[in-house]
Short mmCIF file of C-alpha atoms and ligand atoms in Angstrom, two decimals:
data_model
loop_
_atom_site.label_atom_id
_atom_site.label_comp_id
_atom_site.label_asym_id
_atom_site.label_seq_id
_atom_site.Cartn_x
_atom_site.Cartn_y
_atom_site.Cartn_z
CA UNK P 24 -135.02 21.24 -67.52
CA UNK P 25 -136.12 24.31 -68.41
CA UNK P 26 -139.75 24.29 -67.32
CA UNK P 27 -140.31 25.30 -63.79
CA UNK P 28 -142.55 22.22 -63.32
CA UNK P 29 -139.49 19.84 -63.83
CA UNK P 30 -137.20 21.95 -61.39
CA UNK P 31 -140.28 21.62 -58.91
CA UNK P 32 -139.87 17.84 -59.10
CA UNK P 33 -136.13 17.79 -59.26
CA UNK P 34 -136.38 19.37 -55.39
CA UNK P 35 -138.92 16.76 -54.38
CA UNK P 36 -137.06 13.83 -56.01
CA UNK P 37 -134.34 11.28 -54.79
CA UNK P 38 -131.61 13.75 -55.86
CA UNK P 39 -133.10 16.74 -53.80
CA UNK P 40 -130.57 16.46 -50.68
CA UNK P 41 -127.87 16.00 -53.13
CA UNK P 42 -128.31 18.96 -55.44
CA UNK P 43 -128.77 21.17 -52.11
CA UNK P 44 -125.34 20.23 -51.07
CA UNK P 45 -123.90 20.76 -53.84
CA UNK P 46 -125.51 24.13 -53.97
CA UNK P 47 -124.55 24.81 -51.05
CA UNK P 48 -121.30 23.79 -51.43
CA UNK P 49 -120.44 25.88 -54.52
CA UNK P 50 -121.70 28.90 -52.65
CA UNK P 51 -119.22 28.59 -49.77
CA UNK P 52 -116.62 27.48 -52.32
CA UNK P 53 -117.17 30.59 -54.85
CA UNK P 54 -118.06 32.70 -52.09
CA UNK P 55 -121.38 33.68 -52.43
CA UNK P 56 -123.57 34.90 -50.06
CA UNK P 57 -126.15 32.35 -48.82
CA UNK P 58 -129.36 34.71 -50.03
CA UNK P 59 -132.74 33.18 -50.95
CA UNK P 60 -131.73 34.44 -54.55
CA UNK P 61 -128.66 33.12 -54.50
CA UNK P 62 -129.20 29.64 -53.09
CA UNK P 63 -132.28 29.48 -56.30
CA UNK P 64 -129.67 30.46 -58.71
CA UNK P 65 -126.80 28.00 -57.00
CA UNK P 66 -129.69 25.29 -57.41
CA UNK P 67 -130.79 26.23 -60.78
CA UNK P 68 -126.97 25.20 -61.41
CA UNK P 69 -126.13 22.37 -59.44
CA UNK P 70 -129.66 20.61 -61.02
CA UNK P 71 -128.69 22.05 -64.48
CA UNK P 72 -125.34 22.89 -65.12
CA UNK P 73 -125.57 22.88 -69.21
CA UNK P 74 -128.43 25.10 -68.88
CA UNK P 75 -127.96 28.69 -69.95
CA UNK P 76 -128.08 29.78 -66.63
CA UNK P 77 -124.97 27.10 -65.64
CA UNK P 78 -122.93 28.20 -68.76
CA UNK P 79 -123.03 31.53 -67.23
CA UNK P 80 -121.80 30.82 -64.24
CA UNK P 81 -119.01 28.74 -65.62
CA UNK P 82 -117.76 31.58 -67.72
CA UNK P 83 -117.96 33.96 -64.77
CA UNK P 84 -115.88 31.05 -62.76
CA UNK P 85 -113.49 30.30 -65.50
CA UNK P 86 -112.69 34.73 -65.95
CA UNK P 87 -112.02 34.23 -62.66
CA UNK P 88 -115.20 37.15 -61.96
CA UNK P 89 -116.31 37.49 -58.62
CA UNK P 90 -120.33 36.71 -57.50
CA UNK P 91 -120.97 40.24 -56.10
CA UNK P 92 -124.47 41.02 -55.24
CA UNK P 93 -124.66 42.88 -58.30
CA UNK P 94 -123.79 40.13 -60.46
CA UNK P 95 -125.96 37.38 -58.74
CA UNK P 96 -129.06 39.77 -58.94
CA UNK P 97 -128.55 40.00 -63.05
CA UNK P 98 -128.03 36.79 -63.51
CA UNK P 99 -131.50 35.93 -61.60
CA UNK P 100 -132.64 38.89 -63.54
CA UNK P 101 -131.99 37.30 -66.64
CA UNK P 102 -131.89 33.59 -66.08
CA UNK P 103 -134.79 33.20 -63.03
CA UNK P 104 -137.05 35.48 -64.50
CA UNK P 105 -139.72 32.91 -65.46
CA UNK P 106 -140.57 31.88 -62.29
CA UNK P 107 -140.80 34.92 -60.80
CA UNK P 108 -142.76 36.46 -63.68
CA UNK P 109 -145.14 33.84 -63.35
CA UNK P 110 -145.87 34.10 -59.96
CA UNK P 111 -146.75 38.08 -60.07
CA UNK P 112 -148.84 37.67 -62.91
CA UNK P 113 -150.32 34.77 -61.07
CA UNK P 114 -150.99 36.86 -58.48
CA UNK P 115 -152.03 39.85 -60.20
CA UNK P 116 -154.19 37.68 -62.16
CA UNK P 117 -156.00 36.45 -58.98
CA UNK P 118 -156.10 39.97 -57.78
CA UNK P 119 -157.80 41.06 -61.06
CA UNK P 120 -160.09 37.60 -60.82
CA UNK P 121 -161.13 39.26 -57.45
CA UNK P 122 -161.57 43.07 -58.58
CA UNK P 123 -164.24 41.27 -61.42
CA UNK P 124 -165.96 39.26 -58.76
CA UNK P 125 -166.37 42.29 -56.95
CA UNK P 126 -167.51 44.19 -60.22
CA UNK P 127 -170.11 41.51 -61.73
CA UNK P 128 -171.88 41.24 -58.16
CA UNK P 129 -172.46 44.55 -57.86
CA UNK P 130 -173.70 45.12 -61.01
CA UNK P 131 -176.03 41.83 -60.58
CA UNK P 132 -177.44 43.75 -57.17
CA UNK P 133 -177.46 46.80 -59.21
CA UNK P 134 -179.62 44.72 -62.14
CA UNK P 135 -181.99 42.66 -59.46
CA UNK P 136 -182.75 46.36 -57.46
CA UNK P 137 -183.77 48.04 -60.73
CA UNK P 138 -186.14 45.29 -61.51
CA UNK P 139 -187.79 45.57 -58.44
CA UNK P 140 -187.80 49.30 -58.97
CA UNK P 141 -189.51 48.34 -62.21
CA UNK P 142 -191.95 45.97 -60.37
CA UNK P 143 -193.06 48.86 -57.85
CA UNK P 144 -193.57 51.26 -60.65
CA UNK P 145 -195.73 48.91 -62.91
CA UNK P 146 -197.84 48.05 -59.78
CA UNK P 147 -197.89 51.87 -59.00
CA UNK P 148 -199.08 52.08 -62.24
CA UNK P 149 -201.62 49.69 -62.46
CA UNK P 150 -202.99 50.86 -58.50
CA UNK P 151 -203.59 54.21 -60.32
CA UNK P 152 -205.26 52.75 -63.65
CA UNK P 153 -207.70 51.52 -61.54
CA UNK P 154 -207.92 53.38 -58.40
CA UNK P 155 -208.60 56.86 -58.65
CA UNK P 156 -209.37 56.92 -54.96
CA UNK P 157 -207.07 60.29 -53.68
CA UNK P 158 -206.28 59.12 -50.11
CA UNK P 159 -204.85 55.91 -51.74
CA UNK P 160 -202.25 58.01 -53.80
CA UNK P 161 -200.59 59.09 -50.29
CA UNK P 162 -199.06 55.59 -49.40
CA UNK P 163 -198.71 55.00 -53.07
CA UNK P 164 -196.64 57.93 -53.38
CA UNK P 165 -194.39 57.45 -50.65
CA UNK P 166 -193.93 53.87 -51.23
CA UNK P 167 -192.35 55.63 -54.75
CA UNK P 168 -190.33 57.87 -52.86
CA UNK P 169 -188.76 54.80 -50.45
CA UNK P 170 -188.15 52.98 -53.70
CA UNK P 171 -186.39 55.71 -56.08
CA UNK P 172 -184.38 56.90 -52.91
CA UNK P 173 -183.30 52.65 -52.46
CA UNK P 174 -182.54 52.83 -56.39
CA UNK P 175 -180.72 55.96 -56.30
CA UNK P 176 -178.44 54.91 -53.01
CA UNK P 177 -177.45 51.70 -54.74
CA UNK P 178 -176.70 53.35 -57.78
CA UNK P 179 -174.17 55.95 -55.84
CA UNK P 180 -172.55 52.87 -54.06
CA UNK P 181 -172.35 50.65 -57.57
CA UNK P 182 -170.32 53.76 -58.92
CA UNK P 183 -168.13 54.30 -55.82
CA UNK P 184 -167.27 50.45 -56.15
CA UNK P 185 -166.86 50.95 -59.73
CA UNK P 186 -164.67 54.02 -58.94
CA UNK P 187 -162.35 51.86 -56.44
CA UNK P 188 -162.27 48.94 -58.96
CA UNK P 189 -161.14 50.98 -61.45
CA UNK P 190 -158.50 52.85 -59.87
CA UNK P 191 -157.39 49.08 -58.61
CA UNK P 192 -157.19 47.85 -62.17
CA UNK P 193 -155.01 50.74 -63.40
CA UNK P 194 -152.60 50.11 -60.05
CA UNK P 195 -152.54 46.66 -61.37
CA UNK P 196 -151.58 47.35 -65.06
CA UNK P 197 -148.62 49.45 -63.73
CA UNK P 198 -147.56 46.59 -61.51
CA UNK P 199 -147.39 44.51 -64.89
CA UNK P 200 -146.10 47.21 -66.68
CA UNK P 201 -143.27 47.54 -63.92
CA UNK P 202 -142.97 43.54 -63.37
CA UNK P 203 -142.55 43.38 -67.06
CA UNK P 204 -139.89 46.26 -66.86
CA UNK P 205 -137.78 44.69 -64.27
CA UNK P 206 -137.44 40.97 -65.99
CA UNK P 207 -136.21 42.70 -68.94
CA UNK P 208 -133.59 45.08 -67.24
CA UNK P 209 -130.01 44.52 -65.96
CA UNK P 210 -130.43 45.54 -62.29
CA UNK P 211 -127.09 47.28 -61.94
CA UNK P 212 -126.73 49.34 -65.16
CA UNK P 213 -130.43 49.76 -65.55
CA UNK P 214 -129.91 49.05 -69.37
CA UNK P 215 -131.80 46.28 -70.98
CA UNK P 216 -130.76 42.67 -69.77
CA UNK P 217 -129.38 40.03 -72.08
CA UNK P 218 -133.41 38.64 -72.34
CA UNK P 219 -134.05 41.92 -73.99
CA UNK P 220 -131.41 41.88 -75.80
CA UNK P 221 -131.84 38.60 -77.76
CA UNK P 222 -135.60 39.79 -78.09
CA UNK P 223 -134.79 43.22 -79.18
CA UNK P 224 -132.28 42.04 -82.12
CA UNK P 225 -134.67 39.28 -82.97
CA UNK P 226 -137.29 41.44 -83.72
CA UNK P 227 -134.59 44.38 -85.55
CA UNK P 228 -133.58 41.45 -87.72
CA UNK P 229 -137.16 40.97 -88.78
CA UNK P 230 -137.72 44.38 -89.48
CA UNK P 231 -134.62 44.23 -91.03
CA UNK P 232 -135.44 41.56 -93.71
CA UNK P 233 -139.29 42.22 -94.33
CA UNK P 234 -138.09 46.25 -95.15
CA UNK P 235 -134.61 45.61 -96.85
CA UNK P 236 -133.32 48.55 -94.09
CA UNK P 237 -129.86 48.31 -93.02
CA UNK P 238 -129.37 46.88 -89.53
CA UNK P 239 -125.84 47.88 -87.36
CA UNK P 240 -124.95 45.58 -84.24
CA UNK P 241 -122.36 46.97 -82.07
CA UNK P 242 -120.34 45.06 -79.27
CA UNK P 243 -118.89 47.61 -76.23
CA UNK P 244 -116.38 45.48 -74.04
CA UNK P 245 -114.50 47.39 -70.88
CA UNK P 246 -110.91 46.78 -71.65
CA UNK P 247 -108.85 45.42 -68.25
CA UNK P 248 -112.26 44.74 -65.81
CA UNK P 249 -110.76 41.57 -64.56
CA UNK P 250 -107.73 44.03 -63.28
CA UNK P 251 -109.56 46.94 -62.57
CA UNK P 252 -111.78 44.60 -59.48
CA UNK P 253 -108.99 43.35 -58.60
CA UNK P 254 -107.03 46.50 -58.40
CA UNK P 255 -110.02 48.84 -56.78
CA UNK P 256 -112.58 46.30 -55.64
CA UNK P 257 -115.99 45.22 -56.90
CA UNK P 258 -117.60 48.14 -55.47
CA UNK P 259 -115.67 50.39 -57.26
CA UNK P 260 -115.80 47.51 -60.33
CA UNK P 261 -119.50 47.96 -60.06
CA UNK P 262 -119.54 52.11 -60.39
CA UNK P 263 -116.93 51.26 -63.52
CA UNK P 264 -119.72 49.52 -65.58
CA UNK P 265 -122.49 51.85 -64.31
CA UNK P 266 -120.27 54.67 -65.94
CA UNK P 267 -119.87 52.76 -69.39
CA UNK P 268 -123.70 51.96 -69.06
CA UNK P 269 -124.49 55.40 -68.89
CA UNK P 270 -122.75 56.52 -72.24
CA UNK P 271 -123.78 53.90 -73.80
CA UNK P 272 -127.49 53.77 -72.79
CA UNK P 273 -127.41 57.98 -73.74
CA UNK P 274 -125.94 57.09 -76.94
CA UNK P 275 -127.86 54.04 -77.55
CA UNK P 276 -131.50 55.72 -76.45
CA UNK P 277 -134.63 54.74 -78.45
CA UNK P 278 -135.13 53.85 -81.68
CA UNK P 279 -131.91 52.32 -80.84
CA UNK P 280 -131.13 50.08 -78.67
CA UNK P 281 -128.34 49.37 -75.17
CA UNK P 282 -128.57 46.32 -73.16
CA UNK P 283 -125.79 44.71 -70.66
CA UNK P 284 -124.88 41.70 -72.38
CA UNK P 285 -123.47 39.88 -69.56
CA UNK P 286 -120.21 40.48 -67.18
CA UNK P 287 -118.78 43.62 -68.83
CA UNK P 288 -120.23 43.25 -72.49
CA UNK P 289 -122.58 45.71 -73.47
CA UNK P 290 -124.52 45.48 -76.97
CA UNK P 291 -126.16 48.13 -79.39
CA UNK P 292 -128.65 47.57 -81.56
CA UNK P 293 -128.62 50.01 -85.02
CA UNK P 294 -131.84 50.02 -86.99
CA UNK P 295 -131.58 51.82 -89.90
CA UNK P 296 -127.85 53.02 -89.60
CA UNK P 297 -124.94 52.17 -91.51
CA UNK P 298 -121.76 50.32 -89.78
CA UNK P 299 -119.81 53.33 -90.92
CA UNK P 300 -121.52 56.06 -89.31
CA UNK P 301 -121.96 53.69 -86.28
CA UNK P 302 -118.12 53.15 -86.78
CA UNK P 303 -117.34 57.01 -86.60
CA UNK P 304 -119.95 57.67 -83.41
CA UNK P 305 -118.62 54.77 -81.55
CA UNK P 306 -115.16 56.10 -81.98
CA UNK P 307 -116.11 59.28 -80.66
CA UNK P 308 -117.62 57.29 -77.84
CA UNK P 309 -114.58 55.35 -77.04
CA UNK P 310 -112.57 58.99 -77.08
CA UNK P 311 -115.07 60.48 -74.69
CA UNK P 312 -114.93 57.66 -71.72
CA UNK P 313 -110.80 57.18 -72.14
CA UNK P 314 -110.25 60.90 -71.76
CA UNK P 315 -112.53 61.06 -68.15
CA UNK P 316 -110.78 60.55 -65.55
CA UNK P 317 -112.79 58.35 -62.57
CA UNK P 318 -112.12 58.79 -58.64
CA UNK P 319 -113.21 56.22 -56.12
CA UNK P 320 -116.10 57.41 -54.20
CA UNK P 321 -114.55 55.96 -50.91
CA UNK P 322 -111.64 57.55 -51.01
CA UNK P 323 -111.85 60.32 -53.48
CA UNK P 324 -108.54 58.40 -54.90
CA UNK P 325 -107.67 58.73 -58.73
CA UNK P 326 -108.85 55.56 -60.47
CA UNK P 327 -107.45 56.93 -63.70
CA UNK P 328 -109.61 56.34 -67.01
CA UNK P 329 -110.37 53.26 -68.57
CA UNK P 330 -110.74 52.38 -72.71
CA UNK P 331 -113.68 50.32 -73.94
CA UNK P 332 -112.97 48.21 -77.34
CA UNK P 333 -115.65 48.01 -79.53
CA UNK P 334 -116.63 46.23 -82.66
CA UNK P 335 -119.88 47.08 -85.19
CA UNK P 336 -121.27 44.60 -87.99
CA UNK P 337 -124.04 45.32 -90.31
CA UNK P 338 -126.13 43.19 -91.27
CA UNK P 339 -125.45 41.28 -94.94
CA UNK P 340 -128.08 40.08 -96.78
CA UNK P 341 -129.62 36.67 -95.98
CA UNK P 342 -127.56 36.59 -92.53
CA UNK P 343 -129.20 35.50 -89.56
CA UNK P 344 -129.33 37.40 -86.59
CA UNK P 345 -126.89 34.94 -84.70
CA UNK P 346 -124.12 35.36 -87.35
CA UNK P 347 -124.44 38.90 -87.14
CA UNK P 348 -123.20 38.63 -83.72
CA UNK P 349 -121.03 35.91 -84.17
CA UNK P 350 -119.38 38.51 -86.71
CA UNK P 351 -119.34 41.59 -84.27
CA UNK P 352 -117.75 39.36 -81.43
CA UNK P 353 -114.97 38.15 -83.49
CA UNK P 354 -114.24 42.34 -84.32
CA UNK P 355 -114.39 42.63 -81.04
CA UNK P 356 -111.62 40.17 -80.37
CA UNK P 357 -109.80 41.49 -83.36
CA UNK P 358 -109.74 44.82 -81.31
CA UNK P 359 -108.73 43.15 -78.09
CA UNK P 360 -105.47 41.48 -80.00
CA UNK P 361 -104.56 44.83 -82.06
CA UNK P 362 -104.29 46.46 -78.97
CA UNK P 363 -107.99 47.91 -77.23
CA UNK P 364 -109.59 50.99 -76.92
CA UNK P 365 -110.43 50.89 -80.54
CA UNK P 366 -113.62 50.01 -83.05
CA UNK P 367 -112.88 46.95 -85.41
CA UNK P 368 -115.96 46.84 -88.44
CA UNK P 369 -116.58 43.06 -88.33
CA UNK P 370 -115.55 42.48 -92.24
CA UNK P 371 -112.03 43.88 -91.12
CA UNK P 372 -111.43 46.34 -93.46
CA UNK P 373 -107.70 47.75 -93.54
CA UNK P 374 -107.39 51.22 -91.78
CA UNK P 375 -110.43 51.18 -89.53
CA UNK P 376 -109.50 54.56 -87.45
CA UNK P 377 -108.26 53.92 -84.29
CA UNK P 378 -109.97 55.69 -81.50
P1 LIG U 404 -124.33 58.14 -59.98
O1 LIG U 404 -123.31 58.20 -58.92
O2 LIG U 404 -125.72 57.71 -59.55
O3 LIG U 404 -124.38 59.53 -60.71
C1 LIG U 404 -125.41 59.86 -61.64
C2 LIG U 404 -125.07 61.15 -62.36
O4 LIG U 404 -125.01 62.23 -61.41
C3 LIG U 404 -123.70 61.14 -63.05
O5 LIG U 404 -123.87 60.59 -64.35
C4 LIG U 404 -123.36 62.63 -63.10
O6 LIG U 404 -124.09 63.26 -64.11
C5 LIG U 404 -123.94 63.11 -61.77
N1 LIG U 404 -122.89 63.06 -60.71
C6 LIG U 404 -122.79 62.22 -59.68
N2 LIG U 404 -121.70 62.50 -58.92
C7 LIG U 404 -121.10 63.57 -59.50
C8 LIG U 404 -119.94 64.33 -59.16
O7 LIG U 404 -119.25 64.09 -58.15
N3 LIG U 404 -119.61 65.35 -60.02
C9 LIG U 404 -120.35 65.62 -61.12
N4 LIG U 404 -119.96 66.60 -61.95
N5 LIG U 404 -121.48 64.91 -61.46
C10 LIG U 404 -121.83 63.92 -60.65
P2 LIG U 404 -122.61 59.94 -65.06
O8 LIG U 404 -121.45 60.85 -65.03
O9 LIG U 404 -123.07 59.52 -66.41
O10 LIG U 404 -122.25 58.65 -64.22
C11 LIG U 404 -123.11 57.55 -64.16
C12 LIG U 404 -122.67 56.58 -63.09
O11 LIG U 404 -121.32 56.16 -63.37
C13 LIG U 404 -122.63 57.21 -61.70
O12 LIG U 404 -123.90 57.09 -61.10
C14 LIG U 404 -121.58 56.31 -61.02
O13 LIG U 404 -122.16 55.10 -60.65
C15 LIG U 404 -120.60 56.05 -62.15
N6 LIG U 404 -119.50 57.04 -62.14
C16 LIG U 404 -119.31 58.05 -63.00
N7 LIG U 404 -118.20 58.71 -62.71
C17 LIG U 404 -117.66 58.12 -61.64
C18 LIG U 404 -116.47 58.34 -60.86
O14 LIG U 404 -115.65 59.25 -61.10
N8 LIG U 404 -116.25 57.50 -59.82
C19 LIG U 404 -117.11 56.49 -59.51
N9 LIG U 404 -116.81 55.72 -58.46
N10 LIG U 404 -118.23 56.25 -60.24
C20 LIG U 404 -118.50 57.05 -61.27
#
């Protein structure tokens, strides 16, 4: 039931009254707040709960994660962006349709006033070819005048529209640009969303293969979240992952890659770099955020610092892209068990350095 076009009929269907209950329902239940977003993602749920979007939910339900605002908006972000996307390029699409319609008829008056400017010169033309008569050439002349002026004010207004329509097109090819930005982007951490993610190590592993580079994957996971909400509130919770986000998006900037991977997972993307450089940096990294110490903006209290645990895999050859990962979560885990706050390499080789 992925297509929007089945959801569409799902709400007009026999079950419709149902499924909104049960939306409903799971809202009051879980807590959420009854927004327009969150009753489409609640329904997206109730209609589909083995769809990616439900399996998210249930793993946020079964960590026992709250559904702040923050958390409801990414997983729309990620999991409702069809829809959405498809509407504003719908309707920037119709705009566009309109800003051509505009275009083409103005050129078309444009075309049919220069014939007729061609018309009165060729009959100017022929008048003088065979009248040579001087008081003729008066009215002759200033029927030339009436036309070039006629010519010349439709040309000005042709390239004023043309000026407008112009200027509309490039406001509408940011508006894609930026629509395109915003379904790709975790909305609280302003890193790239899950989406992107998958996307971005889809096309890495391609690269990856056709070139014979080395490709690093890296998994970032806040150690104690659960604890820390609870503890200090979601608010707080919130500035917690916006803090990780920001280390790892400066330390993950182009030609690589940082995206939120869900709840408080971030992922890296390597091209090019080996798992043991990656292995050194991230350790670094992990040093860096346990030795700042946050305070809570409310209250200016000490929140104390947090650790991250971390895993990185390179790629082997002939592994998919989805084994990679598999391989750099189960380091991760392996980092969780031996304690946090460190980087495990996904093959698990003895000594990996602490952080
Ligand atoms: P933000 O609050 O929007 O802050 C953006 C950047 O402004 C910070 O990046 C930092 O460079 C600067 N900044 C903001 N407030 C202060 C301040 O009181 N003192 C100093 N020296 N610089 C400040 P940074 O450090 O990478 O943090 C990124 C985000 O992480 C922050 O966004 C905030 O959401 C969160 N964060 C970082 N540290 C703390 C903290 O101690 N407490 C809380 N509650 N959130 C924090």
């Amino acid at each position: 039931m992925d297509n929007p076009a089945d959801f569409e009929a799902i709400l007009r269907g026999p079950d419709a009254y149902r499924l909104a209950r049960s939306a409903l329902d799971m809202m009051v239940r879980y807590k959420v707040w009854p927004t327009p977003l969150n009753y489409e993602l609640w329904l997206h749920y109730s209609a589909n709960p083995k769809s990616a979007l439900g399996q998210e939910i249930d793993r946020l339900i079964a960590a026992g994660d709250p559904f702040t605002e923050a958390t409801c908006e990414s997983l729309a972000a990620t999991f409702l962006p069809k829809a959405k996307l498809n509407e504003q390029i719908r309707d920037a699409g119709d705009q566009l349709s309109r800003e051509l319609d505009t275009v083409s008829r103005a050129i078309q008056a444009a075309h049919a006033s220069s014939k007729a400017y061609g018309v009165t010169l060729a009959d100017a033309s022929t008048e003088l070819a065979h009248n040579s008569d001087p008081s003729t050439l008066r009215p002759l002349v200033a029927n030339l005048s009436d036309a070039t002026r006629l010519v010349e004010e439709e040309n000005k207004a042709l390239q004023k529209q043309l000026q407008e329509s112009t200027k509309e097109v490039h406001q509408l090819r940011d508006h894609l640009a930026q629509v395109r930005r915003d379904a790709t982007t975790d909305a609280l951490t302003n890193l790239g969303n899950r989406k992107a993610f998958d996307t971005e190590l889809r096309h890495a592993h391609e690269v990856a293969e056709r070139s014979g580079e080395v490709l690093t994957l890296a998994v970032v996971d806040i150690d104690h979240f659960k604890r820390f909400n609870d503890t200090w509130g979601h608010q707080t919770g919130d500035q917690v992952l916006r803090y990780v986000a920001s280390v790892l998006g400066r330390v993950g900037a182009p030609p690589r890659f940082a995206a939120r991977y869900g709840g408080e997972e971030f992922a890296l993307i390597f091209p090019g770099e080996t798992a043991a450089n990656i292995h050194s940096m991230l350790s670094d990294v992990l040093k860096e955020i346990a030795s700042r110490s946050l305070r809570r903006r409310s209250t200016n209290e000490e929140l104390g610092a947090i650790t991250v645990s971390a895993s990185v895999a390179e790629l082997k050859n002939k592994e998919t892209a989805h084994t990679l990962l598999e391989r750099a979560d189960a380091a991760l885990y392996d980092s969780k068990r031996a304690g946090r706050n460190r980087v495990t390499n996904a093959e698990g080789s003895p000594g990996e350095a602490a952080a």
